[in-house]
Tab-separated table of C-alpha atoms in Angstrom:
chain	number	residue	atom	x	y	z
A	1	MET	CA	31.329	30.379	-1.359
A	2	ILE	CA	30.020	33.155	-0.141
A	3	ILE	CA	26.522	33.714	0.077
A	4	LYS	CA	25.331	36.687	0.897
A	5	GLY	CA	22.324	38.990	0.827
A	6	ALA	CA	19.674	36.562	1.503
A	7	ASP	CA	16.191	35.945	3.848
A	8	ILE	CA	18.101	32.975	5.625
A	9	LEU	CA	15.683	30.934	7.173
A	10	THR	CA	17.288	29.090	11.013
A	11	PRO	CA	15.867	26.890	13.245
A	12	TYR	CA	16.389	30.655	15.166
A	13	GLY	CA	14.326	32.764	13.045
A	14	ILE	CA	14.820	34.204	9.539
A	15	THR	CA	17.588	36.086	9.365
A	16	LYS	CA	16.766	38.916	6.886
A	17	SER	CA	19.615	40.024	3.953
A	18	GLY	CA	21.996	37.845	4.978
A	19	ILE	CA	25.673	36.577	4.919
A	20	VAL	CA	26.454	32.534	4.915
A	21	VAL	CA	30.332	32.026	4.610
A	22	ILE	CA	31.392	28.393	3.891
A	23	GLU	CA	34.438	26.462	3.929
A	24	ASP	CA	35.230	22.898	2.589
A	25	GLY	CA	31.470	21.970	2.515
A	26	ILE	CA	31.255	23.499	6.342
A	27	ILE	CA	28.528	26.226	6.782
A	28	VAL	CA	31.481	28.752	8.906
A	29	ARG	CA	29.886	32.253	9.551
A	30	ILE	CA	26.178	32.755	9.916
A	31	SER	CA	25.274	36.593	10.063
A	32	PRO	CA	23.453	39.741	8.750
A	33	MET	CA	25.380	42.135	6.020
A	34	GLY	CA	25.842	45.125	7.865
A	35	ASP	CA	28.692	42.974	10.016
A	36	MET	CA	30.055	41.869	6.510
A	37	TYR	CA	33.613	41.956	6.379
A	38	PRO	CA	36.011	44.990	4.146
A	39	ASP	CA	37.024	43.044	2.131
A	40	ASP	CA	40.961	43.547	3.192
A	41	GLU	CA	39.506	42.331	6.319
A	42	PHE	CA	37.646	39.495	5.094
A	43	ARG	CA	40.442	38.216	3.119
A	44	ARG	CA	42.849	38.366	5.773
A	45	GLU	CA	40.534	35.886	7.838
A	46	TYR	CA	39.232	33.586	5.588
A	47	GLY	CA	42.199	33.597	2.802
A	48	GLY	CA	41.889	32.064	-0.938
A	49	GLU	CA	39.749	32.729	-3.965
A	50	HIS	CA	35.657	32.610	-3.148
A	51	ARG	CA	32.245	32.478	-5.405
A	52	VAL	CA	29.523	34.815	-4.276
A	53	ILE	CA	26.470	34.455	-5.014
A	54	ASP	CA	24.359	37.185	-4.801
A	55	GLY	CA	20.730	36.232	-3.299
A	56	THR	CA	19.181	39.872	-3.216
A	57	GLY	CA	15.618	39.437	-2.689
A	58	LEU	CA	15.661	35.484	-2.438
A	59	THR	CA	15.214	33.504	1.020
A	60	LEU	CA	17.518	30.479	1.462
A	61	ALA	CA	16.852	27.500	3.599
A	62	PRO	CA	18.480	23.979	4.099
A	63	GLY	CA	18.732	22.054	1.233
A	64	PHE	CA	15.252	18.717	1.389
A	65	ILE	CA	15.680	15.505	2.012
A	66	ASP	CA	13.457	12.969	0.311
A	67	ILE	CA	13.655	9.284	2.435
A	68	HIS	CA	11.168	7.536	0.228
A	69	ALA	CA	12.153	7.760	-4.157
A	70	HIS	CA	12.182	5.611	-6.218
A	71	GLY	CA	13.485	7.578	-9.384
A	72	GLY	CA	13.532	10.471	-11.211
A	73	GLY	CA	14.090	12.520	-14.373
A	74	GLY	CA	14.143	9.100	-16.137
A	75	TYR	CA	15.325	7.332	-14.248
A	76	ASP	CA	15.174	4.491	-10.942
A	77	THR	CA	17.079	3.143	-8.898
A	78	SER	CA	16.366	-0.680	-10.083
A	79	ASP	CA	17.414	0.512	-12.913
A	80	GLY	CA	20.687	-0.484	-11.621
A	81	THR	CA	23.667	1.581	-13.563
A	82	TYR	CA	25.753	4.357	-11.571
A	83	ASP	CA	24.724	6.609	-14.076
A	84	SER	CA	20.525	6.527	-13.505
A	85	LEU	CA	21.504	6.901	-10.151
A	86	GLU	CA	22.929	9.957	-10.394
A	87	ARG	CA	21.332	11.754	-13.146
A	88	MET	CA	17.980	10.474	-10.690
A	89	CYS	CA	19.728	12.626	-7.512
A	90	LEU	CA	20.879	15.818	-10.386
A	91	SER	CA	16.826	15.599	-11.490
A	92	HIS	CA	15.805	15.310	-8.079
A	93	ALA	CA	19.028	17.894	-7.295
A	94	ALA	CA	16.951	21.036	-9.213
A	95	HIS	CA	14.034	20.828	-6.874
A	96	GLY	CA	15.473	21.944	-4.372
A	97	THR	CA	17.314	17.923	-2.910
A	98	THR	CA	20.138	18.422	-1.074
A	99	GLY	CA	20.185	14.438	0.413
A	100	ILE	CA	18.131	10.970	-0.618
A	101	LEU	CA	17.725	7.295	0.052
A	102	PRO	CA	17.383	5.773	-3.435
A	103	THR	CA	14.266	3.328	-2.533
A	104	THR	CA	13.849	-1.257	-3.885
A	105	MET	CA	10.806	-1.805	-4.800
A	106	SER	CA	10.500	-5.166	-3.663
A	107	ALA	CA	12.401	-7.536	-6.372
A	108	PRO	CA	13.525	-11.060	-6.505
A	109	ALA	CA	16.905	-11.342	-3.595
A	110	GLU	CA	19.441	-11.224	-6.199
A	111	THR	CA	17.979	-7.589	-8.096
A	112	LEU	CA	17.975	-5.696	-4.289
A	113	LEU	CA	21.950	-8.156	-3.422
A	114	GLU	CA	22.843	-5.469	-6.882
A	115	ILE	CA	21.272	-1.789	-5.956
A	116	ALA	CA	22.395	-2.781	-2.209
A	117	ARG	CA	25.860	-3.787	-3.809
A	118	LEU	CA	25.826	-0.372	-6.197
A	119	VAL	CA	23.986	1.931	-3.677
A	120	GLY	CA	27.099	1.395	-1.106
A	121	GLY	CA	29.240	2.066	-3.501
A	122	CYS	CA	29.061	5.785	-4.396
A	123	MET	CA	29.293	6.559	-0.719
A	124	GLY	CA	31.703	8.595	-0.203
A	125	ALA	CA	34.227	9.240	-2.557
A	126	LYS	CA	32.584	7.197	-4.923
A	127	ALA	CA	29.033	9.790	-4.295
A	128	PRO	CA	27.674	11.391	-7.833
A	129	CYS	CA	26.608	14.479	-8.954
A	130	GLY	CA	22.961	15.902	-7.104
A	131	ALA	CA	21.718	15.111	-4.036
A	132	GLY	CA	23.798	13.329	-1.437
A	133	ILE	CA	22.661	9.750	-1.719
A	134	LEU	CA	22.849	9.285	2.266
A	135	GLY	CA	22.201	5.426	2.132
A	136	LEU	CA	19.262	2.671	1.069
A	137	HIS	CA	15.921	2.547	1.430
A	138	LEU	CA	14.187	-1.554	1.522
A	139	GLU	CA	10.523	-1.075	1.091
A	140	GLY	CA	10.146	-4.742	0.669
A	141	PRO	CA	10.592	-7.164	0.504
A	142	TRP	CA	8.808	-7.855	3.837
A	143	LEU	CA	5.791	-6.745	3.143
A	144	ASN	CA	1.176	-7.706	3.654
A	145	PRO	CA	1.183	-9.106	-0.407
A	146	GLU	CA	-2.682	-7.844	0.387
A	147	TRP	CA	-1.446	-4.785	0.721
A	148	LYS	CA	0.604	-4.797	-1.679
A	149	GLY	CA	-0.404	-1.344	-3.610
A	150	ALA	CA	1.958	-1.236	-6.402
A	151	GLN	CA	4.708	-3.214	-5.407
A	152	PRO	CA	5.617	-6.579	-7.398
A	153	ILE	CA	3.723	-9.289	-5.681
A	154	THR	CA	6.397	-12.561	-7.256
A	155	GLY	CA	8.650	-9.985	-4.910
A	156	ILE	CA	7.183	-9.946	-1.406
A	157	ARG	CA	8.608	-12.396	0.020
A	158	ALA	CA	8.541	-13.459	4.589
A	159	PRO	CA	10.733	-11.478	6.615
A	160	SER	CA	14.372	-13.035	6.978
A	161	ILE	CA	17.363	-11.615	8.353
A	162	GLU	CA	19.880	-13.502	6.908
A	163	GLU	CA	18.383	-12.012	3.887
A	164	LEU	CA	18.569	-8.631	5.775
A	165	ASP	CA	22.440	-9.451	7.887
A	166	GLU	CA	23.146	-10.814	2.606
A	167	LEU	CA	22.074	-6.978	2.556
A	168	ILE	CA	23.312	-5.221	4.913
A	169	GLU	CA	26.640	-7.278	4.092
A	170	ALA	CA	26.532	-5.758	0.463
A	171	SER	CA	26.328	-2.773	0.388
A	172	SER	CA	28.973	-1.690	2.596
A	173	GLY	CA	26.580	-1.126	6.369
A	174	ASN	CA	24.500	1.631	4.141
A	175	ILE	CA	21.047	1.034	4.837
A	176	ARG	CA	18.964	3.253	6.232
A	177	MET	CA	15.741	2.195	5.956
A	178	ILE	CA	14.065	-0.594	5.936
A	179	THR	CA	9.499	-1.396	5.455
A	180	VAL	CA	8.461	-3.929	6.823
A	181	ALA	CA	4.656	-4.972	7.411
A	182	PRO	CA	4.664	-6.026	10.877
A	183	GLU	CA	1.503	-8.914	11.143
A	184	MET	CA	3.426	-10.740	9.019
A	185	PRO	CA	5.255	-14.369	10.870
A	186	GLY	CA	8.601	-13.288	12.402
A	187	ALA	CA	8.732	-8.948	11.026
A	188	LEU	CA	8.978	-8.539	14.739
A	189	ASN	CA	12.423	-10.415	15.518
A	190	LEU	CA	13.878	-8.802	11.997
A	191	ILE	CA	12.722	-5.988	13.772
A	192	ASN	CA	14.789	-5.932	16.750
A	193	HIS	CA	17.844	-7.122	14.322
A	194	ALA	CA	17.125	-4.286	12.166
A	195	ILE	CA	17.454	-1.888	15.320
A	196	ASP	CA	20.078	-3.749	16.135
A	197	SER	CA	22.363	-3.427	12.944
A	198	GLY	CA	21.041	1.145	13.128
A	199	ILE	CA	18.489	0.483	11.187
A	200	LYS	CA	15.823	2.433	10.735
A	201	VAL	CA	11.896	0.706	10.797
A	202	SER	CA	9.200	1.951	9.169
A	203	LEU	CA	5.609	0.276	9.319
A	204	GLY	CA	3.629	0.147	5.805
A	205	HIS	CA	2.272	-1.926	2.984
A	206	SER	CA	0.225	-3.955	5.855
A	207	SER	CA	-3.319	-4.836	7.616
A	208	ALA	CA	-1.282	-4.683	11.108
A	209	THR	CA	-4.884	-3.921	13.779
A	210	TYR	CA	-3.551	-1.454	15.996
A	211	ASP	CA	-1.953	-4.104	18.321
A	212	GLN	CA	0.581	-5.447	16.597
A	213	VAL	CA	1.680	-1.715	15.373
A	214	ILE	CA	1.952	-1.048	19.160
A	215	ALA	CA	3.448	-4.846	19.238
A	216	ALA	CA	5.698	-3.212	17.014
A	217	VAL	CA	6.673	-0.472	18.653
A	218	ASP	CA	8.227	-1.798	21.597
A	219	ARG	CA	9.478	-3.381	19.992
A	220	GLY	CA	11.511	-0.649	18.052
A	221	ALA	CA	9.942	0.364	15.601
A	222	THR	CA	9.732	4.704	14.957
A	223	HIS	CA	8.064	5.396	11.719
A	224	VAL	CA	5.337	4.963	9.047
A	225	THR	CA	5.787	4.200	5.196
A	226	HIS	CA	3.176	6.740	3.470
A	227	ALA	CA	0.225	7.493	5.164
A	228	TYR	CA	-2.867	6.146	4.796
A	229	ASN	CA	-1.937	4.387	1.953
A	230	ALA	CA	-1.874	1.196	1.836
A	231	MET	CA	-2.306	0.630	5.517
A	232	SER	CA	-5.617	-0.617	8.290
A	233	GLY	CA	-7.429	2.536	8.023
A	234	LEU	CA	-9.024	4.267	11.125
A	235	HIS	CA	-12.370	2.938	12.910
A	236	HIS	CA	-13.508	3.965	15.951
A	237	ARG	CA	-13.753	0.255	17.271
A	238	ARG	CA	-10.264	-1.004	15.206
A	239	PRO	CA	-7.931	1.691	15.546
A	240	GLY	CA	-5.780	-0.046	12.698
A	241	MET	CA	-2.611	1.125	12.010
A	242	VAL	CA	-3.655	4.624	10.329
A	243	GLY	CA	-4.687	5.122	14.610
A	244	ALA	CA	-2.244	4.093	15.804
A	245	MET	CA	0.605	6.407	13.667
A	246	LEU	CA	-2.391	9.690	14.418
A	247	SER	CA	-2.405	8.587	17.754
A	248	CYS	CA	1.469	7.208	19.460
A	249	ASP	CA	4.065	8.865	20.219
A	250	ARG	CA	6.727	6.354	19.400
A	251	LEU	CA	5.493	7.182	15.946
A	252	THR	CA	7.106	9.594	13.081
A	253	ALA	CA	5.187	9.338	9.671
A	254	ASP	CA	6.290	10.674	6.191
A	255	VAL	CA	2.904	11.777	2.749
A	256	ILE	CA	2.534	12.613	0.141
A	257	LEU	CA	1.469	15.403	-1.198
A	258	ASP	CA	0.296	15.324	-4.630
A	259	GLY	CA	-2.924	15.950	-3.968
A	260	PHE	CA	-4.016	12.151	-5.552
A	261	HIS	CA	-2.585	9.817	-2.475
A	262	ILE	CA	-4.764	11.959	-0.532
A	263	HIS	CA	-7.441	14.415	0.812
A	264	HIS	CA	-6.138	17.254	1.913
A	265	ALA	CA	-8.995	16.637	5.790
A	266	ALA	CA	-6.678	13.697	5.965
A	267	ALA	CA	-2.992	15.711	5.227
A	268	LYS	CA	-4.520	18.635	7.979
A	269	MET	CA	-5.654	15.381	10.511
A	270	LEU	CA	-1.793	14.465	10.468
A	271	MET	CA	-0.438	17.145	10.440
A	272	LYS	CA	-2.412	18.675	13.992
A	273	CYS	CA	-2.270	14.960	15.271
A	274	LYS	CA	1.901	15.049	14.801
A	275	GLY	CA	3.249	18.195	13.744
A	276	LYS	CA	6.238	19.137	12.358
A	277	ASP	CA	8.201	17.266	14.352
A	278	ARG	CA	7.475	13.624	13.431
A	279	LEU	CA	6.144	14.646	10.172
A	280	ALA	CA	8.264	14.565	6.616
A	281	LEU	CA	6.836	15.460	3.000
A	282	ILE	CA	7.568	12.419	0.592
A	283	THR	CA	8.073	12.252	-2.786
A	284	ASP	CA	7.410	8.212	-3.124
A	285	ALA	CA	8.759	9.491	-6.844
A	286	THR	CA	8.343	7.508	-9.386
A	287	MET	CA	11.373	7.784	-12.690
A	288	ALA	CA	7.905	9.807	-14.165
A	289	ALA	CA	9.710	12.429	-12.051
A	290	GLY	CA	10.638	16.065	-13.821
A	291	MET	CA	9.553	14.525	-17.006
A	292	PRO	CA	6.368	14.916	-19.443
A	293	ASP	CA	3.158	12.322	-19.486
A	294	GLY	CA	3.838	9.115	-20.601
A	295	GLU	CA	4.769	5.514	-20.097
A	296	TYR	CA	7.972	4.820	-17.689
A	297	GLU	CA	8.365	2.119	-15.764
A	298	LEU	CA	8.466	1.603	-11.884
A	299	GLY	CA	10.384	-1.773	-10.494
A	300	GLY	CA	10.589	-3.662	-13.982
A	301	GLN	CA	6.236	-2.403	-13.835
A	302	LYS	CA	4.741	-0.524	-16.907
A	303	VAL	CA	2.978	2.999	-15.631
A	304	ILE	CA	1.439	5.691	-16.610
A	305	TYR	CA	2.345	8.677	-15.887
A	306	ARG	CA	-0.994	11.598	-16.894
A	307	GLY	CA	-2.809	14.339	-15.999
A	308	GLY	CA	0.063	14.403	-12.981
A	309	ALA	CA	-0.528	11.264	-11.328
A	310	VAL	CA	1.436	7.864	-11.822
A	311	ARG	CA	-1.116	4.803	-12.453
A	312	LEU	CA	-0.506	1.002	-12.935
A	313	PRO	CA	-2.585	0.170	-16.069
A	314	ASP	CA	-5.114	-0.975	-13.825
A	315	ARG	CA	-5.224	2.524	-13.280
A	316	ASN	CA	-3.994	2.689	-9.696
A	317	LEU	CA	-1.213	4.748	-7.854
A	318	ALA	CA	1.802	3.139	-8.901
A	319	GLY	CA	4.350	6.276	-6.582
A	320	SER	CA	4.010	9.349	-8.151
A	321	ALA	CA	5.695	12.226	-9.865
A	322	LEU	CA	6.547	14.871	-7.268
A	323	THR	CA	8.958	16.950	-6.322
A	324	LEU	CA	9.999	18.412	-2.385
A	325	ASP	CA	10.063	22.092	-3.920
A	326	ASN	CA	5.951	21.015	-4.997
A	327	ALA	CA	5.901	19.688	-1.744
A	328	VAL	CA	6.203	22.596	-0.254
A	329	LYS	CA	4.502	24.613	-1.882
A	330	TYR	CA	1.489	22.440	-1.729
A	331	ALA	CA	1.929	22.759	1.333
A	332	VAL	CA	2.269	25.745	1.435
A	333	ARG	CA	-0.728	26.783	-0.614
A	334	GLU	CA	-4.260	23.484	0.403
A	335	LEU	CA	-2.759	23.042	4.253
A	336	GLU	CA	-2.292	26.910	5.208
A	337	CYS	CA	0.754	25.655	7.202
A	338	SER	CA	3.177	28.528	7.267
A	339	LEU	CA	6.927	28.081	4.569
A	340	GLU	CA	8.422	28.010	8.026
A	341	ASP	CA	7.398	24.574	8.756
A	342	ALA	CA	7.442	22.555	5.278
A	343	ILE	CA	10.409	23.610	4.826
A	344	TRP	CA	10.823	22.037	8.824
A	345	MET	CA	9.244	19.027	7.581
A	346	VAL	CA	11.385	18.136	3.940
A	347	SER	CA	14.985	19.323	6.639
A	348	GLU	CA	15.454	19.102	9.826
A	349	THR	CA	12.077	16.501	10.194
A	350	PRO	CA	13.573	13.549	8.337
A	351	ALA	CA	16.941	14.011	8.842
A	352	TRP	CA	15.985	13.981	12.285
A	353	ILE	CA	14.514	10.262	11.664
A	354	LEU	CA	16.745	9.292	10.399
A	355	GLY	CA	19.881	10.498	12.686
A	356	ILE	CA	22.087	13.061	10.963
A	357	ASP	CA	20.411	15.983	12.410
A	358	ASP	CA	23.795	16.518	14.009
A	359	LYS	CA	24.510	17.711	9.668
A	360	LYS	CA	22.426	18.211	7.950
A	361	GLY	CA	18.864	19.652	7.821
A	362	SER	CA	19.083	23.570	8.585
A	363	VAL	CA	20.966	26.459	8.700
A	364	GLU	CA	23.836	26.659	11.755
A	365	VAL	CA	27.190	26.548	12.423
A	366	GLY	CA	29.438	24.033	12.219
A	367	LYS	CA	26.385	21.453	10.098
A	368	ASP	CA	26.965	20.798	6.165
A	369	ALA	CA	26.404	23.455	3.859
A	370	ASP	CA	23.570	21.802	2.075
A	371	LEU	CA	21.374	24.778	0.947
A	372	VAL	CA	18.772	25.844	-1.387
A	373	LEU	CA	17.455	29.350	-3.081
A	374	LEU	CA	14.033	29.687	-3.403
A	375	ASP	CA	12.045	33.111	-4.935
A	376	ALA	CA	8.732	34.780	-3.373
A	377	GLU	CA	7.014	32.334	-5.247
A	378	LEU	CA	9.359	29.508	-3.439
A	379	GLN	CA	10.868	28.117	-7.086
A	380	VAL	CA	14.524	26.959	-6.501
A	381	LYS	CA	16.994	29.108	-8.138
A	382	ALA	CA	20.250	27.414	-7.171
A	383	THR	CA	20.908	24.003	-4.634
A	384	ILE	CA	24.147	23.768	-3.041
A	385	VAL	CA	25.327	20.468	-1.313
A	386	CYS	CA	27.931	20.395	0.791
A	387	GLY	CA	29.267	23.483	-0.101
A	388	SER	CA	29.285	22.587	-3.904
A	389	LEU	CA	27.085	24.332	-6.505
A	390	ALA	CA	24.361	21.094	-7.964
A	391	TYR	CA	22.557	23.451	-9.574
A	392	MET	CA	22.036	27.437	-10.049
A	393	SER	CA	18.265	27.624	-12.558
A	394	GLU	CA	19.190	29.959	-15.809
A	395	ASP	CA	18.096	32.963	-14.472
A	396	ALA	CA	19.920	32.239	-10.882
A	397	PRO	CA	22.809	35.112	-9.425
A	398	TRP	CA	24.849	36.588	-10.773
A	399	GLN	CA	28.239	35.001	-9.209
A	400	ILE	CA	32.014	36.617	-8.577
A	401	HIS	CA	35.235	35.621	-7.609
A	402	VAL	CA	38.084	37.633	-4.684
A	403	GLY	CA	40.622	36.534	-3.193
């Protein structure tokens, strides 16, 4: 595939009206259009037939990575079927997401094992179409029931190394992140074990004190789940988890920028404290993402999507209907964030958090061709996953073949 004419957003600046050449799913060349080879010379070097996408007037950015998404397009990770995962991935790809961590709710042990087996079986050659599955995020079941948020209380239980090992085996080693309340009995030992198993540990759904958070960080926890939400707040004599998140440089965080979960001033404070390198934008999306208002489910619970927010029948927020392209728009529009920084927080930072930034997260030679084409209003025109077209809008750039 060749993408020509777009302004290319790289870690080193913008290449105006550039060209990107993709072979076998990898970016092999980035250069200004002025350096475009004559057709005969190009064919001699690269050979074969190529799809050419004209990106003139568009911005080519790294594909978005969502490390916390329960569902989308009318489907939920907890459905437990390959078809549901694929439709969820296709829905998110239409909004620029090229990599995703399907995320569980707290649930009975056998339910989580079934989901772990499903996600483990969807890696590699059996990957669904749409956004690429990067592994599984277990949001629970090892949370504080008093800070459950929208998590089903019947699915929350004490931290267990034995259960984690069973889930790791069921997923064929594809659990990438777990969310844990560090103050719960046995949590610190679980954190140690998860880190030794190559799993990123995030802290959340927690009443932890500042000191309890730092103790978890000393054991290897590095991240905080959906900043400000379902965690002990900031007081000048009791900093809590929010205070630890804002002040500890060893912690990264993620945030839901949907206009409902946090006030824009709190979001600005978070960005100033963490910076683009330690803050990832997430969706926490339910199956309502990309769907009209109505009744849906989240981990088997009824939720109501109306007026942009997803809520339980008791009116408490329950995930979101957010997509990452809209999170980027919110950051640019409401937080006075540059487009480059907003894109960074949905690409480079989540890739670094997951430890996959050597392959994903930026437009660079040698990295996976996970890319998104955006127009001036930041509407997604095309999404490319590992060099294959995962989504193209009806009014997207024309294509030709050469060779």
